[in-house]
Coordinates of C-alpha atoms in Angstrom, one line a residue:
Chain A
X1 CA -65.4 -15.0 156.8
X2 CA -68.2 -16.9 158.7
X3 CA -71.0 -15.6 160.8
X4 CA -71.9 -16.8 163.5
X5 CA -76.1 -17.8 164.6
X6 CA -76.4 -15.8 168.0
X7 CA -74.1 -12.9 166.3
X8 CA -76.2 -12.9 163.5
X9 CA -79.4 -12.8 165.3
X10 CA -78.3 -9.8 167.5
X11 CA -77.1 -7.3 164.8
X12 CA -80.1 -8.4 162.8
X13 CA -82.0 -7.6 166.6
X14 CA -80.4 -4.3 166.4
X15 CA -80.9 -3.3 162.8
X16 CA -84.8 -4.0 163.5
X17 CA -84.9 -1.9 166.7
X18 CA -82.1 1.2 165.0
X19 CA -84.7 1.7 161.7
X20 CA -87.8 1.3 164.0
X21 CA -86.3 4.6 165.7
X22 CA -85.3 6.1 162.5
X23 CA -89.1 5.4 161.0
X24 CA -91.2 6.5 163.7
X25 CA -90.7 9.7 163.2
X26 CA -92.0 9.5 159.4
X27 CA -95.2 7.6 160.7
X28 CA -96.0 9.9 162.8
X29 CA -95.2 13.3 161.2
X30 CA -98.1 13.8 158.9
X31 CA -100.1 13.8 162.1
X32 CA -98.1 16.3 164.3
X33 CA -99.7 19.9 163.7
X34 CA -98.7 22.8 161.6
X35 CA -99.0 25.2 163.7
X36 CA -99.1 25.8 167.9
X37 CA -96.8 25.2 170.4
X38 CA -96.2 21.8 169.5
X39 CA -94.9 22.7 166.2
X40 CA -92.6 25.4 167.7
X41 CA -91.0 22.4 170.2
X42 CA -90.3 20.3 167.0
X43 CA -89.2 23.2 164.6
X44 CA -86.6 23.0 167.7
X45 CA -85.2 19.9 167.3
X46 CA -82.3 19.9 165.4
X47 CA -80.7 22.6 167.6
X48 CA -81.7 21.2 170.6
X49 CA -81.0 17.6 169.7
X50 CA -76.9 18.8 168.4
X51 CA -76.5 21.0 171.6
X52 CA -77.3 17.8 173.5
X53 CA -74.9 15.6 171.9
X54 CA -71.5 18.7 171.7
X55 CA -72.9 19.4 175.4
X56 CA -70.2 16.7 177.0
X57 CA -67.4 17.3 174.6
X58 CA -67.6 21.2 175.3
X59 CA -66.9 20.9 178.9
X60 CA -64.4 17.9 178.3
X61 CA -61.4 19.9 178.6
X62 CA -59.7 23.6 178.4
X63 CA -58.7 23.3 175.0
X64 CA -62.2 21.9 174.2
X65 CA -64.0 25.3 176.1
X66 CA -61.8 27.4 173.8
X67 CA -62.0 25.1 170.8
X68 CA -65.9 25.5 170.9
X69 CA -66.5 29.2 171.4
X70 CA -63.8 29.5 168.6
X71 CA -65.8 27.1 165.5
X72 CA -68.8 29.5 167.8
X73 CA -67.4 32.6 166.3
X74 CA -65.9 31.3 163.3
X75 CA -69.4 30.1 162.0
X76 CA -70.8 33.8 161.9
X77 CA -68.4 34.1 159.0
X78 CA -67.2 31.0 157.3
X79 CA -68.7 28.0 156.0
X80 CA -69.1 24.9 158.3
X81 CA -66.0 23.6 156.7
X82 CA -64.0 26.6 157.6
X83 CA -65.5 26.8 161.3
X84 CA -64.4 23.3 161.3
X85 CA -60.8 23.9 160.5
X86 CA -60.6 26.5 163.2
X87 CA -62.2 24.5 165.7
X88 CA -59.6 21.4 165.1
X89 CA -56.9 23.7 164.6
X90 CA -57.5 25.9 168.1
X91 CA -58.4 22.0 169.9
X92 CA -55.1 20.2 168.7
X93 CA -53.0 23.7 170.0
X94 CA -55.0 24.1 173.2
X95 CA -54.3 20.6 174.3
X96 CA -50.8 20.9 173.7
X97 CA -50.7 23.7 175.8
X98 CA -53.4 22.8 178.7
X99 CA -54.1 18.9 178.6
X100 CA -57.3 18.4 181.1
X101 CA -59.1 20.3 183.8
Chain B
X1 CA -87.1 17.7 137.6
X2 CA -84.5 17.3 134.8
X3 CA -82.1 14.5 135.1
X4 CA -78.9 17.4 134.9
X5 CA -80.5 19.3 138.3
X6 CA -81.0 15.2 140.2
X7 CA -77.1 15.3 138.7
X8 CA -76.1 18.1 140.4
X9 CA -78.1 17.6 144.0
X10 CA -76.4 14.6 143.6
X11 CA -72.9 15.9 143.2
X12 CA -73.9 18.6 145.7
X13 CA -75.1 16.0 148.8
X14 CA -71.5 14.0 147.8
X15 CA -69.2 17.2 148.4
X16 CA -71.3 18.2 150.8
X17 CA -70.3 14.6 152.6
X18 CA -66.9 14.4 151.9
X19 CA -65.2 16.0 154.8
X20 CA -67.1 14.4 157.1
X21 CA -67.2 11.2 155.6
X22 CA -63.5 11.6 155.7
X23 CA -63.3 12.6 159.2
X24 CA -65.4 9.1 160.5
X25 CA -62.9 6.9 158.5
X26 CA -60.6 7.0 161.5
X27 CA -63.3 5.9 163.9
X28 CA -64.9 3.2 161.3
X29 CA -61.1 1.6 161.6
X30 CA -60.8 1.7 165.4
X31 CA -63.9 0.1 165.5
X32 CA -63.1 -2.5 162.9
X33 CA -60.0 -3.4 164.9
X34 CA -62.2 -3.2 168.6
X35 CA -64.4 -5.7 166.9
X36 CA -61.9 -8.0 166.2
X37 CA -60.7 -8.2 169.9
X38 CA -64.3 -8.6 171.1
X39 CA -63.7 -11.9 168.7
X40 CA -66.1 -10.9 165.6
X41 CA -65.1 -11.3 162.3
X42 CA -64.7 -9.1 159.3
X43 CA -68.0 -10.6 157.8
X44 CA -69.8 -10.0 160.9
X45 CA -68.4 -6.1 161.8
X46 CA -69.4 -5.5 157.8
X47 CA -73.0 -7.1 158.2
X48 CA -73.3 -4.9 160.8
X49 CA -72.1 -1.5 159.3
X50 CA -74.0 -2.7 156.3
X51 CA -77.8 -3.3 158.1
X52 CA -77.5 -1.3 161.7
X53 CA -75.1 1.4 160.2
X54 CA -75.3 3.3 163.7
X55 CA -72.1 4.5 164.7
X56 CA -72.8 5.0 168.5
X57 CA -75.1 1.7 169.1
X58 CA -72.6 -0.1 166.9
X59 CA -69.5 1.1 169.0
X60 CA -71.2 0.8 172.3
X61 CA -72.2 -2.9 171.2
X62 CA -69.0 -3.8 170.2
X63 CA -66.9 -2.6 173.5
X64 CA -69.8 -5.2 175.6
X65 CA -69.6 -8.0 173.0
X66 CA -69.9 -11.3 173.9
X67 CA -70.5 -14.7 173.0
X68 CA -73.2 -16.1 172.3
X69 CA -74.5 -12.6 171.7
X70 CA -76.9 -11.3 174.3
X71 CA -79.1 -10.4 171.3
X72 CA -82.3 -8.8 173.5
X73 CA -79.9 -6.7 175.5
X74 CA -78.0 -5.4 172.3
X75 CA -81.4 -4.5 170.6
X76 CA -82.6 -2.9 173.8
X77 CA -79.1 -0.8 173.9
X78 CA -79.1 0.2 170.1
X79 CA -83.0 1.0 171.0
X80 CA -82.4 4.0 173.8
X81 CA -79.0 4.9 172.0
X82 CA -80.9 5.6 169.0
X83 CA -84.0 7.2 170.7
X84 CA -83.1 10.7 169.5
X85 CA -83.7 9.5 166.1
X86 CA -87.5 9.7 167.2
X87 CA -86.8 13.3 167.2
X88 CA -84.9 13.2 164.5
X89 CA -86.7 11.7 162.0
X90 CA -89.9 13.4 163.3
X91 CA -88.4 16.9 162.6
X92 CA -87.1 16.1 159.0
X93 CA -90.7 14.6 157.6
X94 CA -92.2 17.5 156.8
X95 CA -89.5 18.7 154.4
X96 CA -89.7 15.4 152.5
X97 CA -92.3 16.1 150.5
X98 CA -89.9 15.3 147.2
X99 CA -89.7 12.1 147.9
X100 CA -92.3 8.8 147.5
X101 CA -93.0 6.5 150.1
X102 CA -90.8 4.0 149.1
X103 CA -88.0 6.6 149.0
X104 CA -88.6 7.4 152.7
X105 CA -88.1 4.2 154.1
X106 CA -84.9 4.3 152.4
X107 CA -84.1 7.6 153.8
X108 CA -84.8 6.3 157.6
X109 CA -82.1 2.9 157.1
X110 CA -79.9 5.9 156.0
X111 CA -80.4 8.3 158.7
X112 CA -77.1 8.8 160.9
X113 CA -76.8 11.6 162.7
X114 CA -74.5 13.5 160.4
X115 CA -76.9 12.7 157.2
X116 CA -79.5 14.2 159.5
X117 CA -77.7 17.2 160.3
X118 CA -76.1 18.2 156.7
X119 CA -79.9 17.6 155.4
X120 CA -81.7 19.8 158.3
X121 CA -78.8 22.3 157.2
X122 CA -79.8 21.9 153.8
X123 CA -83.5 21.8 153.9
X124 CA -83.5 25.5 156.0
X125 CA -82.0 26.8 152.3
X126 CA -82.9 24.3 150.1
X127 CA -85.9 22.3 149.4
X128 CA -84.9 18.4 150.2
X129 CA -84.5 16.5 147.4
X130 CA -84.0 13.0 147.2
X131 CA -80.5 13.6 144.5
X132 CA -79.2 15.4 147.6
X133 CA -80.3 13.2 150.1
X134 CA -78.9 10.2 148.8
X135 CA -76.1 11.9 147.1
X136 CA -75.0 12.5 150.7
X137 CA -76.1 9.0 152.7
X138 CA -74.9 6.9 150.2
X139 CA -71.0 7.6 150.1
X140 CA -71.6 8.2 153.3
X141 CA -72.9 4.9 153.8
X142 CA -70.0 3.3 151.6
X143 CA -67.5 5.4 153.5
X144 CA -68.6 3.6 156.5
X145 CA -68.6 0.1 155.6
X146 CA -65.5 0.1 153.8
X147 CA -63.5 2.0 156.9
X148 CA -65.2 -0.7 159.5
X149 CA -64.0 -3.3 157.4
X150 CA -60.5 -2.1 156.6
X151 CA -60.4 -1.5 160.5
X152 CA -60.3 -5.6 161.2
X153 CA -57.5 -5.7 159.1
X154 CA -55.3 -2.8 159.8
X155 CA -55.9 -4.0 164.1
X156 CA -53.5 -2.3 166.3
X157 CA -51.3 -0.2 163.5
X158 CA -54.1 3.0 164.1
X159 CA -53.3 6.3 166.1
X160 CA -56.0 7.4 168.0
X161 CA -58.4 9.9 167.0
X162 CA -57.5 12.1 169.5
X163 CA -53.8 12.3 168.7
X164 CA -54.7 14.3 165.0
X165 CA -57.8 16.2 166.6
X166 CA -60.4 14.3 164.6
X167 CA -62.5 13.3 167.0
X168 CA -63.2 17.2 168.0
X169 CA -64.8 17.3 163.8
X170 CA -68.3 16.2 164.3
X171 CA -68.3 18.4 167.8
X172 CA -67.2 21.5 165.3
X173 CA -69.8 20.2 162.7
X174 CA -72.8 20.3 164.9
X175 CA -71.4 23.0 167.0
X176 CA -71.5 25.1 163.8
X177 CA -74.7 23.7 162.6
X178 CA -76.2 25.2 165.8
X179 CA -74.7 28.2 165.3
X180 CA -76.0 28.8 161.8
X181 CA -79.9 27.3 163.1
X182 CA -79.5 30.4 165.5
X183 CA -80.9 32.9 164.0
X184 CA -82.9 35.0 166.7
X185 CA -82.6 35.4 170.5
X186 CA -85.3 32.5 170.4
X187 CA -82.8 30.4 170.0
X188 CA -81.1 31.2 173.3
X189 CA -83.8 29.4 175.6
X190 CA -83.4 26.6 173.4
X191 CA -79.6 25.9 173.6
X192 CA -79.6 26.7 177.4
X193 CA -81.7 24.4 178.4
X194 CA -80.5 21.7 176.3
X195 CA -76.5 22.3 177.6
X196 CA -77.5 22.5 180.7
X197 CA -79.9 19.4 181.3
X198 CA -77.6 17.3 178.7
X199 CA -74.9 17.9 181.5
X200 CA -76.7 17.5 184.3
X201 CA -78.4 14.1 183.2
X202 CA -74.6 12.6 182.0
X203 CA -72.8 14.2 185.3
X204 CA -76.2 12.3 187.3
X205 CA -76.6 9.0 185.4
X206 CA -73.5 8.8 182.8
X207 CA -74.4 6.8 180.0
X208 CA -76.0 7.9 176.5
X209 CA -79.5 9.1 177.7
X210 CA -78.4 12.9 178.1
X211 CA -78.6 13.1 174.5
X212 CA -82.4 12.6 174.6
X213 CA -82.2 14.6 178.2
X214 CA -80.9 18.1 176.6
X215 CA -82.6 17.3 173.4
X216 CA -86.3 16.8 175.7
X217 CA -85.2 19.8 177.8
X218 CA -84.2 22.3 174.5
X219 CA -87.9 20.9 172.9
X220 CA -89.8 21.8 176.0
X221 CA -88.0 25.2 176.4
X222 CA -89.5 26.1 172.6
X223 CA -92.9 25.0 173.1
X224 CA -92.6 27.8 176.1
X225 CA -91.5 30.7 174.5
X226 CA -94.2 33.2 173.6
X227 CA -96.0 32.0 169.6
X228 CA -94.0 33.8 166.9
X229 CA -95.4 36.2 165.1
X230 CA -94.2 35.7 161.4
X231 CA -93.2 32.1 160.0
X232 CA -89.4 31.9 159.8
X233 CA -88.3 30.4 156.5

């Protein structure tokens, strides 16, 4: 169970530059307006910033396509627990039947 | 606040949690056992879990690692991996107003992506409070370090992700987190935009900049649209 100097260094490196990201935001948020355009872009965020990250796995495959519009529709009506079942569920049978593109 | 309503925000962020938490384990193992072929030890993968706790940076670290660890290019990497938690963090201030100072730079260590999500989800119901907050990060936190850790032992003896479906949960999580943050054809724009510059930037340039890509793109297509005329809740 050692650690060793240069390993040590670079996750401590990394920890420093991960919270400075997770910070900034908090510095600079009493700042940003309440009101205006600006304010609409960042009320924005959360669904832009999720849509970004699902974007890749969506297209990924067939089963993912159907997977995705499924937990879509399956969200009107369920809880995110539920819409996740259904969106696991409808993934593990589509790529049984489909594999790739 | 009484100390049985910090109980229950407390009990309600850890249920809240638990599925997910549940569904990272399997990728907290694989890379436990991918840090031990890059040759670092189970003290070393657990600092890490335990100070960067950054699933993406840590994973796209690890598969690179070498020694003696590069440690400006890691710090540089986790740096533009983690950019969208400019955004991130810059969204969730203003629905902190529970918590003290000190209590904030707590809640930024904490902030993964899924703490960030189930507490946007909360605090566009709830008021944000810090028993829910950290009633969430922290098992989710512990959840983490204990799966990365376990992974270095466990090595090779792990399915993949893929084989059970897990990895498609935190794609269902956000996909229905979306889903429920679209309320009004406003939103539309907003997703467009963002799907369709996040694929274009990761078909053009690969890497992990098309999260920041879609999420620049979905920002810019709201500061567009025409003002609203009431305040949404």
């Amino acid at each position: 169970m050692t650690i060793d100097p240069a390993t040590f260094l670079a996750i401590l490196a990394m920890a420093i530059a991960t919270y400075a990201t997770r910070i900034s935001g908090f510095i600079i948020g009493p700042y940003l307006p309440e009101e205006g355009r600006l304010r609409q872009a960042l009320d924005a965020v959360p669904a832009a910033v999720l849509t970004a990250v699902v974007a890749p796995t969506i297209v990924s495959g067939p089963a993912e396509l159907i997977a995705s519009v499924a937990t879509i529709i399956a969200a009107r009506r369920l809880p995110a627990l539920g819409a996740i079942a259904v969106g696991v569920g409808t993934v593990l049978v589509g790529r049984h039947f489909f594999g790739g593109w | 606040m009484s100390i049985s309503s910090v109980a229950r925000d407390v009990r309600s962020g850890f249920i809240t949690m638990l599925p997910i938490a549940l569904a990272v384990v399997p990728f907290g193992l694989l890379l436990g056992s991918e840090a031990v072929r890059k040759g670092l030890t189970p003290a070393e993968i657990g600092l890490m879990s335990m100070i960067v706790f950054a699933g993406s940076a840590q994973f796209l670290t690890v598969s690179i690692w070498t020694h003696p660890a590069p440690w400006a290019a890691f710090a540089l990497a986790a740096f533009l991996i983690n950019l969208r938690h400019v955004l991130m963090s810059a969204s969730l201030s203003p629905k902190l107003k529970a918590f003290r100072s000190s209590q904030k730079a707590l809640v930024a260590f904490l902030l993964a992506d899924e703490i960030w999500a189930l507490s946007e989800r909360r605090a566009a119901h709830h008021p944000l409070t810090p028993g829910f907050y950290f009633g969430t990060a922290v098992g989710f936190y512990l959840i983490w370090l204990a799966a990365t850790v376990a992974g270095t032992f466990l090595g090779e003896a792990l399915p993949a992700p893929e084989t059970i479906g897990f990895d498609f949960v935190f794609a269902a999580l956000f996909i229905s987190l979306v889903t429920g943050f679209a309320k009004s054809w406003r939103a539309i724009p907003i997703i467009l935009a963002s799907l369709f510059a996040s694929l274009l930037f990761k078909t053009l340039y690969g890497g992990t900049g098309f999260i920041l890509a879609g999420g620049l793109a979905g920002i810019g297509a709201a500061a567009l649209l025409p003002p609203e005329k009431k305040k949404t809740p």
